């Protein structure tokens, strides 16, 4: 069985990031499930990883720097996802990021406008696959992508020696 090279791991990360973001947008815009604020924040690391991987492709001499950056990005992703799962499961209270907007509604127009601005609670799971929330899958994918980033770092470090 052929062993995978550094470039193959980078390609896997790139494709996975695109697929994960694409899936999130399909669930939101095609199926109509509105994400909460933390769900939106959980997308940021995957977008950042795409940018980092494109930069890495153009500036290959800084491979160790970009792999460390990817490890940090996916560490952030794991932390945010675990926190979100804790809110969903009732281990943590919702933060101000999740809290509904406190509106001072004075006029009829403001009241009507507030109905158009949906605020989704972070503890309410609207979309599940096989009984698990997307946050659960995000934790798994973030850990996997962190491990792939670590593998890239180790391969880059070995190549420098």
C-alpha positions as a printed NumPy array, in Angstrom:
array([[  0.   ,   0.   ,   0.   ],
       [  1.536,   3.329,  -0.996],
       [  2.171,   5.809,   1.79 ],
       [  0.586,   9.218,   1.559],
       [  2.794,  12.24 ,   1.112],
       [  2.526,  15.65 ,   2.677],
       [  0.835,  16.997,  -0.445],
       [ -1.839,  14.284,  -0.272],
       [ -2.72 ,  15.238,   3.301],
       [ -2.972,  18.888,   2.269],
       [ -5.318,  17.942,  -0.56 ],
       [ -7.449,  15.853,   1.798],
       [ -7.748,  18.787,   4.219],
       [ -8.682,  21.135,   1.383],
       [-11.396,  18.843,  -0.007],
       [-12.777,  18.075,   3.453],
       [-13.001,  21.788,   4.321],
       [-14.868,  22.544,   1.108],
       [-17.232,  19.596,   1.617],
       [-17.965,  20.556,   5.224],
       [-18.702,  24.191,   4.367],
       [-20.699,  23.153,   1.321],
       [-22.78 ,  20.758,   3.405],
       [-23.469,  23.456,   6.005],
       [-24.629,  25.891,   3.327],
       [-26.798,  23.237,   1.623],
       [-28.478,  22.393,   4.935],
       [-29.1  ,  26.096,   5.538],
       [-30.095,  27.383,   2.1  ],
       [-31.527,  24.294,   0.375],
       [-33.193,  22.507,   3.287],
       [-34.049,  25.729,   5.137],
       [-32.609,  24.94 ,   8.582],
       [-31.461,  28.15 ,  10.244],
       [-28.149,  27.893,  12.145],
       [-27.603,  29.409,  15.564],
       [-24.807,  31.9  ,  16.165],
       [-22.383,  29.219,  17.396],
       [-23.1  ,  27.11 ,  14.303],
       [-22.041,  30.077,  12.191],
       [-18.894,  30.548,  14.286],
       [-18.067,  26.846,  13.853],
       [-17.8  ,  27.429,  10.094],
       [-14.993,  29.964,  10.458],
       [-12.147,  27.446,  10.999],
       [-13.032,  25.605,   7.802],
       [-13.049,  28.826,   5.807],
       [ -9.735,  29.816,   7.39 ],
       [ -8.259,  26.419,   6.574],
       [ -9.145,  26.892,   2.905],
       [ -7.359,  30.258,   2.902],
       [ -4.338,  28.814,   4.74 ],
       [ -4.132,  25.863,   2.352],
       [ -4.267,  28.161,  -0.677],
       [ -1.486,  30.285,   0.826],
       [  0.463,  27.128,   1.625],
       [  0.159,  26.01 ,  -1.973],
       [  1.607,  29.314,  -3.172],
       [  4.331,  29.577,  -0.505],
       [  5.537,  26.02 ,   0.081],
       [  8.761,  27.063,   1.818],
       [  6.739,  27.978,   4.946],
       [  5.143,  24.531,   5.313],
       [  5.872,  24.203,   9.04 ],
       [  4.334,  27.621,   9.774],
       [  1.16 ,  26.79 ,   7.836],
       [  0.808,  23.36 ,   9.436],
       [  1.113,  24.907,  12.925],
       [ -1.467,  27.502,  11.908],
       [ -3.811,  24.715,  10.774],
       [ -3.318,  22.906,  14.075],
       [ -4.275,  26.082,  15.955],
       [ -7.323,  26.668,  13.748],
       [ -8.616,  23.147,  14.296],
       [ -7.858,  23.349,  18.04 ],
       [-10.145,  26.392,  18.117],
       [-12.732,  24.422,  16.14 ],
       [-12.638,  21.55 ,  18.633],
       [-13.01 ,  23.908,  21.617],
       [-15.959,  25.798,  20.105],
       [-17.677,  22.574,  19.025],
       [-17.283,  20.912,  22.433],
       [-18.638,  24.068,  24.081],
       [-21.601,  24.073,  21.683],
       [-22.293,  20.385,  22.368],
       [-22.17 ,  21.168,  26.1  ],
       [-24.842,  23.827,  25.593],
       [-26.967,  21.417,  23.541],
       [-26.694,  18.758,  26.247],
       [-27.389,  21.219,  29.074],
       [-23.913,  21.083,  30.657],
       [-23.328,  24.803,  30.044],
       [-25.659,  27.782,  30.019],
       [-26.052,  29.695,  26.804],
       [-23.588,  32.53 ,  26.458],
       [-24.332,  36.004,  25.163],
       [-23.343,  34.731,  21.711],
       [-26.34 ,  32.407,  21.827],
       [-28.823,  34.527,  23.737],
       [-31.795,  35.927,  21.931],
       [-31.672,  39.591,  21.102],
       [-33.015,  41.869,  23.809],
       [-35.114,  44.219,  21.746],
       [-36.661,  47.419,  22.988],
       [-39.73 ,  47.434,  20.816],
       [-41.445,  50.793,  20.872],
       [-43.285,  51.066,  17.598],
       [-45.444,  48.78 ,  15.535],
       [-42.802,  48.775,  12.763],
       [-40.093,  47.618,  15.189],
       [-42.311,  44.776,  16.393],
       [-43.031,  43.659,  12.822],
       [-39.367,  43.913,  11.903],
       [-38.395,  41.771,  14.912],
       [-40.556,  38.908,  13.595],
       [-38.45 ,  38.809,  10.423],
       [-35.21 ,  38.524,  12.42 ],
       [-35.178,  34.971,  13.678],
       [-32.938,  34.212,  16.615],
       [-32.117,  30.521,  16.914],
       [-31.139,  29.195,  20.343],
       [-27.842,  27.286,  20.582],
       [-29.429,  24.606,  22.76 ],
       [-32.119,  23.743,  20.223],
       [-30.973,  21.111,  17.74 ],
       [-32.895,  21.588,  14.512],
       [-31.068,  19.109,  12.271],
       [-29.84 ,  15.619,  13.174],
       [-28.254,  12.822,  11.18 ],
       [-28.613,   9.327,  12.684],
       [-29.644,  10.949,  15.975],
       [-26.555,  13.146,  16.287],
       [-26.441,  16.909,  15.904],
       [-24.17 ,  18.542,  13.365],
       [-22.1  ,  19.799,  16.296],
       [-21.239,  16.183,  17.165],
       [-20.055,  15.587,  13.621],
       [-18.141,  18.859,  13.706],
       [-16.203,  17.648,  16.755],
       [-15.263,  14.425,  14.97 ],
       [-14.234,  16.216,  11.779],
       [-12.283,  18.872,  13.693],
       [-10.343,  16.208,  15.613],
       [ -9.634,  14.331,  12.384],
       [ -8.471,  17.513,  10.659],
       [ -6.323,  18.449,  13.671],
       [ -4.662,  15.022,  13.449],
       [ -4.103,  15.452,   9.704],
       [ -2.568,  18.879,  10.357],
       [ -0.304,  17.324,  12.971],
       [  0.732,  14.642,  10.467],
       [  1.571,  17.374,   7.941],
       [  3.647,  19.148,  10.583],
       [  5.544,  15.946,  11.422],
       [  6.196,  15.191,   7.755],
       [  7.349,  18.783,   7.167],
       [  9.645,  18.59 ,  10.163],
       [ 11.141,  15.3  ,   8.935],
       [ 11.728,  16.783,   5.486],
       [ 13.588,  19.76 ,   6.985],
       [ 16.125,  17.491,   8.691]])
